[in-house]
Tab-separated table of C-alpha atoms in Angstrom:
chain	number	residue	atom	x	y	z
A	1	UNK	CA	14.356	16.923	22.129
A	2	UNK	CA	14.840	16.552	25.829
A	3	UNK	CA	13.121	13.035	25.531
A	4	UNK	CA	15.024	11.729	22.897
A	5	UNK	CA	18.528	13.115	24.918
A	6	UNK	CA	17.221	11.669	27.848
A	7	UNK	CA	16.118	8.403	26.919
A	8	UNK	CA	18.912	7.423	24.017
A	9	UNK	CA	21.976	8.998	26.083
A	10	UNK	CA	23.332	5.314	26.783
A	11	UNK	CA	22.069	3.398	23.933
A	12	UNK	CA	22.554	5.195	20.846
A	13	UNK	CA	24.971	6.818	18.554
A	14	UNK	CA	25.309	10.006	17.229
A	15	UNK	CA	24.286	8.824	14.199
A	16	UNK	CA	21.068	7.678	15.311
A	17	UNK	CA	20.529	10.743	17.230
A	18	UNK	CA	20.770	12.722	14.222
A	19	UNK	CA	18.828	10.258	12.230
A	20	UNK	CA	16.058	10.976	14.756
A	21	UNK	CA	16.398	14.938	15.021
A	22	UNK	CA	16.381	15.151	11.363
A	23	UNK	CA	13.699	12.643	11.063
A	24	UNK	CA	11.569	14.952	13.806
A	25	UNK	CA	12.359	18.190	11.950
A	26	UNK	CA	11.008	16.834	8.548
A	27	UNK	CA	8.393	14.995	9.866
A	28	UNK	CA	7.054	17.034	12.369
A	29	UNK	CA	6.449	14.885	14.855
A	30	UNK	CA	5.317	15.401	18.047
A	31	UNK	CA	6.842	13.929	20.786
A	32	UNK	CA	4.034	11.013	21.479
A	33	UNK	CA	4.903	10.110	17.523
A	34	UNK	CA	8.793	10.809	17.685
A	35	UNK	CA	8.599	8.445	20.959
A	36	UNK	CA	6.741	5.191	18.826
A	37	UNK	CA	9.115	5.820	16.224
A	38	UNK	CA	12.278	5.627	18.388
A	39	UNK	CA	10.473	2.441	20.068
A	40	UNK	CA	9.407	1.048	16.794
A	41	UNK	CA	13.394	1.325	16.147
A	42	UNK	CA	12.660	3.444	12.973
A	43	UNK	CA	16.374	4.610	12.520
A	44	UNK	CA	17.703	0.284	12.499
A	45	UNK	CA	14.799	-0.690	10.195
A	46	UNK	CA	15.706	2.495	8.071
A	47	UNK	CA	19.336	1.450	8.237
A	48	UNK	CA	18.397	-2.356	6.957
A	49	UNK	CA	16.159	-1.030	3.828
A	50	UNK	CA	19.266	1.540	3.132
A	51	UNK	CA	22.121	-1.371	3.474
A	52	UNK	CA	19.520	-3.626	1.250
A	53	UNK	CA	18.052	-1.252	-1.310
A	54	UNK	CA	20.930	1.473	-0.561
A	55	UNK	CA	21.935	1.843	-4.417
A	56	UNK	CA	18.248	1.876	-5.730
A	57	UNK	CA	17.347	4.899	-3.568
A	58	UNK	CA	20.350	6.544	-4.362
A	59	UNK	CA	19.299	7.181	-7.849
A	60	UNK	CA	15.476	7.992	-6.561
A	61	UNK	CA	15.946	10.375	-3.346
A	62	UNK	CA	12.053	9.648	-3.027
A	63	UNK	CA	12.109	5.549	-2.567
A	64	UNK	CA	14.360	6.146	0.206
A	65	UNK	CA	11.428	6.450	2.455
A	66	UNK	CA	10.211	2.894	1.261
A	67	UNK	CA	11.466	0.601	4.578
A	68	UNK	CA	11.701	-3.924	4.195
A	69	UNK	CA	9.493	-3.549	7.403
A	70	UNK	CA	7.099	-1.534	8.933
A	71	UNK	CA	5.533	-1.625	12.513
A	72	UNK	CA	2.061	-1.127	12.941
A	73	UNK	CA	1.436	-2.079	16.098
A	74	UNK	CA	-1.126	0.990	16.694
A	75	UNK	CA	-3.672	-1.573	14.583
A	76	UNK	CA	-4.225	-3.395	17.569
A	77	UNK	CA	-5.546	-6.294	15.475
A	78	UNK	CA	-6.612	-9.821	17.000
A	79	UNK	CA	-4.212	-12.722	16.378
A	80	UNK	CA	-6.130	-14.150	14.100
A	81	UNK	CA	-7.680	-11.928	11.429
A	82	UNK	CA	-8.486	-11.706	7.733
A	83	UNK	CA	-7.217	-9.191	5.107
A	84	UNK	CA	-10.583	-7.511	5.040
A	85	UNK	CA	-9.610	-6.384	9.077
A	86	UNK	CA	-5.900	-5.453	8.027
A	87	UNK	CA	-7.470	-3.102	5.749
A	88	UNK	CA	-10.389	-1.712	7.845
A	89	UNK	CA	-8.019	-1.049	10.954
A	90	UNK	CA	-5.595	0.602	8.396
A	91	UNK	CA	-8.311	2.820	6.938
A	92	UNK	CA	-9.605	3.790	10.691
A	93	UNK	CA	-6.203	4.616	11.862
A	94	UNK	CA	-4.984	6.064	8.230
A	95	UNK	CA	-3.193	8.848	10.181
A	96	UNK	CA	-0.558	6.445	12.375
A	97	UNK	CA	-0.424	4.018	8.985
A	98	UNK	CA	0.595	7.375	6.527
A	99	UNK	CA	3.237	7.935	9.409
A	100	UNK	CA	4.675	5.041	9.754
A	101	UNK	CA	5.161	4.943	5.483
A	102	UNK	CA	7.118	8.383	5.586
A	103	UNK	CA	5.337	12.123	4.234
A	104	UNK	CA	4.338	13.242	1.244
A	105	UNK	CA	1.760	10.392	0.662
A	106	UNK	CA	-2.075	10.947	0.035
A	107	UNK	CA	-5.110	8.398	0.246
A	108	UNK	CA	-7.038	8.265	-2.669
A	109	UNK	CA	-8.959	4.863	-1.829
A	110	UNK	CA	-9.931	1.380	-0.273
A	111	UNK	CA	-10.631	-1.276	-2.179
A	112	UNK	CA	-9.983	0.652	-5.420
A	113	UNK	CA	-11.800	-0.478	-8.635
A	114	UNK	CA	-9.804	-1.608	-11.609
A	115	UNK	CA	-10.843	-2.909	-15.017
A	116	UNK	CA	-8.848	-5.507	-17.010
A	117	UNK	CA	-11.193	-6.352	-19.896
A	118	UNK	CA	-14.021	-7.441	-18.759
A	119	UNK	CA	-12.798	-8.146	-15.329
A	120	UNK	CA	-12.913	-5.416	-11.837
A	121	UNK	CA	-9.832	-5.993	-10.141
A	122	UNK	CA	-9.782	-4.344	-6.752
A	123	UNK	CA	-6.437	-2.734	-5.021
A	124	UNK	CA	-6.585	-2.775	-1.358
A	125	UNK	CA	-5.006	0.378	-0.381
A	126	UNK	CA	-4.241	2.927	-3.142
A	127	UNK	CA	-2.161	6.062	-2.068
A	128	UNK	CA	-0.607	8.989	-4.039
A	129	UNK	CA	3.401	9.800	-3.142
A	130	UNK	CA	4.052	13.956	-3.854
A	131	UNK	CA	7.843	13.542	-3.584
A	132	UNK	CA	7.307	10.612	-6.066
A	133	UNK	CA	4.786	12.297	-8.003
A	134	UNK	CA	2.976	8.694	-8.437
A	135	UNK	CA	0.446	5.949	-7.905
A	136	UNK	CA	1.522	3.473	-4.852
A	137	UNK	CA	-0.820	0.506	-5.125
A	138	UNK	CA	-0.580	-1.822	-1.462
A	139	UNK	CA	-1.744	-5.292	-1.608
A	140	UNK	CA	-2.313	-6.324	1.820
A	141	UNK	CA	-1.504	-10.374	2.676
A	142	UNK	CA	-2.073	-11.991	6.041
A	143	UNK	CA	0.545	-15.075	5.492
A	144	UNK	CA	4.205	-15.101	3.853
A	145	UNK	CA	4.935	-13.342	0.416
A	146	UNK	CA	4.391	-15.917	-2.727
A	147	UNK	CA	5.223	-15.083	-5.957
A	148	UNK	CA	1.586	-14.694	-7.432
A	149	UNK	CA	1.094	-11.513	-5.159
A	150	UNK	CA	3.678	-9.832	-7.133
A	151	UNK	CA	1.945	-11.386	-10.477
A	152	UNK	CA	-1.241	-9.756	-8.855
A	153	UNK	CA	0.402	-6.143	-8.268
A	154	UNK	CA	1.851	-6.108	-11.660
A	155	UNK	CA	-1.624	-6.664	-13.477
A	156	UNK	CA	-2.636	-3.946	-11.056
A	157	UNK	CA	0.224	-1.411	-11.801
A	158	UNK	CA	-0.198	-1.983	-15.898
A	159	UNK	CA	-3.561	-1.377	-15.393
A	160	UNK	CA	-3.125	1.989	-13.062
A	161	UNK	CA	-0.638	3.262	-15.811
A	162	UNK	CA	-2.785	2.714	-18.690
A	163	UNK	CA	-6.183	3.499	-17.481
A	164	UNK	CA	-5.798	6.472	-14.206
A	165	UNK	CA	-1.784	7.749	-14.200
A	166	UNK	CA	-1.851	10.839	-15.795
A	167	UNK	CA	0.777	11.950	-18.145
A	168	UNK	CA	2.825	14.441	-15.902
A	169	UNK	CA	2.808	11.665	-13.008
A	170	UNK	CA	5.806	8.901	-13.123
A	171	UNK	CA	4.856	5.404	-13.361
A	172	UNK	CA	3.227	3.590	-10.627
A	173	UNK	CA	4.948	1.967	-7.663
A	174	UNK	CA	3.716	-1.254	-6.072
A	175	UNK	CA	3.982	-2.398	-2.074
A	176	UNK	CA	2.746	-5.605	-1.127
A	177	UNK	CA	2.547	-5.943	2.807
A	178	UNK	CA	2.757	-9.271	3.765
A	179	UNK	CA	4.123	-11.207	7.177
């Protein structure tokens, strides 16, 4: 904690402070990850998601550690690259990317096989949330959001319900990553 009183005397509030001491405790970060998340300015993009979604993860304690953006600088990816080397850098660095998402979530695949009739559909990230107690499917995109990706995750969630959810687990949850 000396760090974070040391470096964030002058330039943040109490609030944030507490954000980050709380967010350390939970977490358990170590002070090389508590550092990238203070410089990553986890407690302002946490603070946009909560002013934007704030009344959805009111009623779902376990959304609230879904954030509008996400740094993931530790991917150390070219400028130019293809979805295929988003993925691959995520899957070699899985530890920083799980992280940066929040706790509680567990990697069950890459490219993860789906059937839709006669069809494979692949997912390109598929994780399990404990504190959700469900699927999160995360569609990877290189340029700007368009509205067939979430077309695309929607097949893909109907399909995790259906065919892999099991019964006890609540219904899947989609994230598409995009610029």
């Amino acid at each position: 904690m000396i760090g974070l009183r040391v470096k964030y005397r002058l330039r943040k509030t109490d609030e944030a402070r507490e954000f980050y001491i709380r967010a350390c405790i939970e977490n358990r970060y170590s002070k090389r990850e508590l550092e990238r998340q203070i410089d990553s300015m986890l407690y302002e993009r946490t603070a946009i998601s909560d002013a934007k979604y704030g009344a959805l993860t009111r009623r779902n304690e376990g959304l609230s550690s879904l954030r509008d953006a996400y740094v993931l600088e530790f991917l150390d990816l070219p400028t130019s690259y293809k979805e295929k080397d988003l993925r691959k850098q995520i899957v070699s660095h899985l530890k920083d990317f799980i992280l940066e998402f929040g706790k509680d979530f567990s990697f069950i695949g890459q490219e993860y096989r789906l059937q839709v009739g006669n069809t494979d559909f692949f997912i390109d990230l598929l994780f399990f949330n404990r504190a959700l107690s469900c699927l999160v499917a995360v569609e990877l995109k290189i340029g700007m959001f368009r509205p067939e990706h979430l077309g695309q995750l929607n097949l893909y969630l109907e399909a995790l319900d259906r065919d892999v959810r099991k019964p006890n687990e609540n219904p899947s949850v989609g994230l598409i990553l995009c610029t």
